[in-house]
Amino acid sequence: MSRKLISSGSDFEKVAGYSRAVVDGDWVFVSGTTGFDYDTMTLPESLEDQTRQCLKNIAKALEQAGSSMADVVRAFYIVTQRDYAAIAFPILGETFGEIRPAATMIVADLIDEAMKIEIQVTAKKRA
């Protein structure tokens, strides 16, 4: 089995000792991903924009891994306020509504107070 590391280009990956994603055989493990926009080097303010950017960042990592959102089998969502769940669900449904991975959502603090959501996924590449 081959192992490949996928990077977002963030210096923080090396400092903290992680990869945006790891490909191990047919599996792709995408690290917890926030709504940070690496093109503009900014974090959108709204939960809606952060959620959409999280999904874009994840899709990019999956593409680099030779996979796609359609291959996601597990999703783990962290929101910083309970009422954010109802706001994020429809946006998540736009991407995962037909895919329907096994999923969990919890409410917890994130490393930066400006971050409102973090998403982690696991995908299995299809033959």
PDB file of C-alpha atoms in Angstrom:
ATOM      1  CA  MET A   1       0.000   0.000   0.000  1.00  0.00           C
ATOM      2  CA  SER A   2       1.228   3.466  -0.843  1.00  0.00           C
ATOM      3  CA  ARG A   3       1.099   6.442   1.496  1.00  0.00           C
ATOM      4  CA  LYS A   4       0.934  10.000   0.186  1.00  0.00           C
ATOM      5  CA  LEU A   5       0.775  13.274   2.112  1.00  0.00           C
ATOM      6  CA  ILE A   6      -1.376  16.136   0.801  1.00  0.00           C
ATOM      7  CA  SER A   7      -0.550  19.707   1.882  1.00  0.00           C
ATOM      8  CA  SER A   8      -2.638  22.870   1.824  1.00  0.00           C
ATOM      9  CA  GLY A   9       0.579  24.888   1.702  1.00  0.00           C
ATOM     10  CA  SER A  10       0.116  26.193   5.236  1.00  0.00           C
ATOM     11  CA  ASP A  11       3.305  26.581   7.289  1.00  0.00           C
ATOM     12  CA  PHE A  12       1.243  25.470  10.293  1.00  0.00           C
ATOM     13  CA  GLU A  13       1.202  21.887   8.975  1.00  0.00           C
ATOM     14  CA  LYS A  14       4.910  21.436   9.618  1.00  0.00           C
ATOM     15  CA  VAL A  15       4.841  23.352  12.920  1.00  0.00           C
ATOM     16  CA  ALA A  16       1.945  21.271  14.269  1.00  0.00           C
ATOM     17  CA  GLY A  17       3.069  18.036  12.592  1.00  0.00           C
ATOM     18  CA  TYR A  18       0.118  17.134  10.388  1.00  0.00           C
ATOM     19  CA  SER A  19      -0.982  16.969   6.737  1.00  0.00           C
ATOM     20  CA  ARG A  20      -4.155  18.376   5.198  1.00  0.00           C
ATOM     21  CA  ALA A  21      -4.811  14.815   4.067  1.00  0.00           C
ATOM     22  CA  VAL A  22      -3.157  11.416   4.022  1.00  0.00           C
ATOM     23  CA  VAL A  23      -3.774   8.852   1.306  1.00  0.00           C
ATOM     24  CA  ASP A  24      -3.216   5.272   2.434  1.00  0.00           C
ATOM     25  CA  GLY A  25      -4.124   2.781  -0.268  1.00  0.00           C
ATOM     26  CA  ASP A  26      -7.758   3.403  -1.240  1.00  0.00           C
ATOM     27  CA  TRP A  27      -8.434   5.521   1.869  1.00  0.00           C
ATOM     28  CA  VAL A  28      -8.178   9.300   2.120  1.00  0.00           C
ATOM     29  CA  PHE A  29      -8.137  10.867   5.587  1.00  0.00           C
ATOM     30  CA  VAL A  30      -8.711  14.630   5.523  1.00  0.00           C
ATOM     31  CA  SER A  31      -7.696  16.486   8.681  1.00  0.00           C
ATOM     32  CA  GLY A  32     -10.031  18.839  10.463  1.00  0.00           C
ATOM     33  CA  THR A  33     -10.463  21.672   7.991  1.00  0.00           C
ATOM     34  CA  THR A  34     -11.587  25.197   8.797  1.00  0.00           C
ATOM     35  CA  GLY A  35     -12.995  27.902   6.569  1.00  0.00           C
ATOM     36  CA  PHE A  36      -9.659  29.622   6.054  1.00  0.00           C
ATOM     37  CA  ASP A  37      -9.361  30.805   2.442  1.00  0.00           C
ATOM     38  CA  TYR A  38      -5.790  30.054   1.330  1.00  0.00           C
ATOM     39  CA  ASP A  39      -6.206  32.094  -1.883  1.00  0.00           C
ATOM     40  CA  THR A  40      -6.917  35.340  -0.025  1.00  0.00           C
ATOM     41  CA  MET A  41      -5.260  34.311   3.270  1.00  0.00           C
ATOM     42  CA  THR A  42      -8.397  35.342   5.149  1.00  0.00           C
ATOM     43  CA  LEU A  43     -11.065  33.722   7.283  1.00  0.00           C
ATOM     44  CA  PRO A  44     -14.605  34.653   6.220  1.00  0.00           C
ATOM     45  CA  GLU A  45     -16.685  36.139   9.018  1.00  0.00           C
ATOM     46  CA  SER A  46     -20.009  34.330   8.597  1.00  0.00           C
ATOM     47  CA  LEU A  47     -20.673  30.713   9.493  1.00  0.00           C
ATOM     48  CA  GLU A  48     -22.228  30.190   6.067  1.00  0.00           C
ATOM     49  CA  ASP A  49     -19.130  31.415   4.241  1.00  0.00           C
ATOM     50  CA  GLN A  50     -16.814  29.467   6.551  1.00  0.00           C
ATOM     51  CA  THR A  51     -18.824  26.286   5.961  1.00  0.00           C
ATOM     52  CA  ARG A  52     -18.692  26.704   2.185  1.00  0.00           C
ATOM     53  CA  GLN A  53     -14.952  27.406   2.345  1.00  0.00           C
ATOM     54  CA  CYS A  54     -14.374  24.320   4.526  1.00  0.00           C
ATOM     55  CA  LEU A  55     -16.080  22.239   1.853  1.00  0.00           C
ATOM     56  CA  LYS A  56     -14.009  23.864  -0.922  1.00  0.00           C
ATOM     57  CA  ASN A  57     -10.797  23.171   1.005  1.00  0.00           C
ATOM     58  CA  ILE A  58     -11.813  19.554   1.554  1.00  0.00           C
ATOM     59  CA  ALA A  59     -12.819  19.082  -2.094  1.00  0.00           C
ATOM     60  CA  LYS A  60      -9.418  20.416  -3.179  1.00  0.00           C
ATOM     61  CA  ALA A  61      -7.561  18.017  -0.862  1.00  0.00           C
ATOM     62  CA  LEU A  62      -9.675  15.090  -2.059  1.00  0.00           C
ATOM     63  CA  GLU A  63      -9.011  16.021  -5.685  1.00  0.00           C
ATOM     64  CA  GLN A  64      -5.257  16.118  -5.005  1.00  0.00           C
ATOM     65  CA  ALA A  65      -5.647  12.658  -3.483  1.00  0.00           C
ATOM     66  CA  GLY A  66      -7.405  11.304  -6.568  1.00  0.00           C
ATOM     67  CA  SER A  67     -10.768  11.252  -4.838  1.00  0.00           C
ATOM     68  CA  SER A  68     -13.894  13.418  -4.574  1.00  0.00           C
ATOM     69  CA  MET A  69     -16.714  14.439  -2.251  1.00  0.00           C
ATOM     70  CA  ALA A  70     -18.765  11.574  -3.710  1.00  0.00           C
ATOM     71  CA  ASP A  71     -16.269   9.179  -2.083  1.00  0.00           C
ATOM     72  CA  VAL A  72     -16.765  10.534   1.465  1.00  0.00           C
ATOM     73  CA  VAL A  73     -17.954   7.787   3.834  1.00  0.00           C
ATOM     74  CA  ARG A  74     -17.513   9.585   7.174  1.00  0.00           C
ATOM     75  CA  ALA A  75     -17.860  13.241   8.201  1.00  0.00           C
ATOM     76  CA  PHE A  76     -17.160  14.845  11.549  1.00  0.00           C
ATOM     77  CA  TYR A  77     -18.392  18.394  12.146  1.00  0.00           C
ATOM     78  CA  ILE A  78     -17.446  20.725  14.987  1.00  0.00           C
ATOM     79  CA  VAL A  79     -19.371  23.977  15.474  1.00  0.00           C
ATOM     80  CA  THR A  80     -18.658  26.502  18.203  1.00  0.00           C
ATOM     81  CA  GLN A  81     -22.291  27.245  19.084  1.00  0.00           C
ATOM     82  CA  ARG A  82     -25.268  24.918  19.322  1.00  0.00           C
ATOM     83  CA  ASP A  83     -27.465  27.153  17.140  1.00  0.00           C
ATOM     84  CA  TYR A  84     -24.882  26.959  14.328  1.00  0.00           C
ATOM     85  CA  ALA A  85     -26.000  23.396  13.593  1.00  0.00           C
ATOM     86  CA  ALA A  86     -29.319  24.513  12.118  1.00  0.00           C
ATOM     87  CA  ILE A  87     -27.519  27.097   9.971  1.00  0.00           C
ATOM     88  CA  ALA A  88     -24.831  24.681   8.728  1.00  0.00           C
ATOM     89  CA  PHE A  89     -27.090  21.687   8.021  1.00  0.00           C
ATOM     90  CA  PRO A  90     -28.637  23.019   4.777  1.00  0.00           C
ATOM     91  CA  ILE A  91     -25.202  23.998   3.435  1.00  0.00           C
ATOM     92  CA  LEU A  92     -23.783  20.584   4.321  1.00  0.00           C
ATOM     93  CA  GLY A  93     -26.835  19.021   2.698  1.00  0.00           C
ATOM     94  CA  GLU A  94     -26.029  20.798  -0.581  1.00  0.00           C
ATOM     95  CA  THR A  95     -22.841  18.737  -0.744  1.00  0.00           C
ATOM     96  CA  PHE A  96     -23.667  15.579   1.191  1.00  0.00           C
ATOM     97  CA  GLY A  97     -27.464  15.271   0.750  1.00  0.00           C
ATOM     98  CA  GLU A  98     -27.197  12.508  -1.860  1.00  0.00           C
ATOM     99  CA  ILE A  99     -23.885  11.071  -0.626  1.00  0.00           C
ATOM    100  CA  ARG A 100     -25.088  10.732   2.975  1.00  0.00           C
ATOM    101  CA  PRO A 101     -21.881   9.737   4.794  1.00  0.00           C
ATOM    102  CA  ALA A 102     -21.996   8.553   8.380  1.00  0.00           C
ATOM    103  CA  ALA A 103     -21.664  11.788  10.356  1.00  0.00           C
ATOM    104  CA  THR A 104     -21.306  13.332  13.800  1.00  0.00           C
ATOM    105  CA  MET A 105     -21.640  16.958  14.887  1.00  0.00           C
ATOM    106  CA  ILE A 106     -20.428  18.299  18.210  1.00  0.00           C
ATOM    107  CA  VAL A 107     -20.259  21.726  19.823  1.00  0.00           C
ATOM    108  CA  ALA A 108     -16.791  22.714  21.044  1.00  0.00           C
ATOM    109  CA  ASP A 109     -14.304  25.560  21.070  1.00  0.00           C
ATOM    110  CA  LEU A 110     -11.841  25.762  18.183  1.00  0.00           C
ATOM    111  CA  ILE A 111      -8.229  26.917  18.283  1.00  0.00           C
ATOM    112  CA  ASP A 112      -9.076  30.445  17.039  1.00  0.00           C
ATOM    113  CA  GLU A 113     -12.142  32.296  18.354  1.00  0.00           C
ATOM    114  CA  ALA A 114     -12.916  33.573  14.836  1.00  0.00           C
ATOM    115  CA  MET A 115     -13.357  29.993  13.582  1.00  0.00           C
ATOM    116  CA  LYS A 116     -16.955  28.808  13.740  1.00  0.00           C
ATOM    117  CA  ILE A 117     -16.798  25.378  12.100  1.00  0.00           C
ATOM    118  CA  GLU A 118     -14.288  22.631  11.394  1.00  0.00           C
ATOM    119  CA  ILE A 119     -14.945  19.583   9.236  1.00  0.00           C
ATOM    120  CA  GLN A 120     -13.011  16.314   9.015  1.00  0.00           C
ATOM    121  CA  VAL A 121     -13.805  13.593   6.465  1.00  0.00           C
ATOM    122  CA  THR A 122     -12.735  10.123   5.457  1.00  0.00           C
ATOM    123  CA  ALA A 123     -13.159   8.939   1.877  1.00  0.00           C
ATOM    124  CA  LYS A 124     -12.670   5.601   0.169  1.00  0.00           C
ATOM    125  CA  LYS A 125     -11.600   5.810  -3.446  1.00  0.00           C
ATOM    126  CA  ARG A 126     -13.854   3.852  -5.755  1.00  0.00           C
ATOM    127  CA  ALA A 127     -12.379   1.517  -8.353  1.00  0.00           C
TER     128      ALA A 127
END
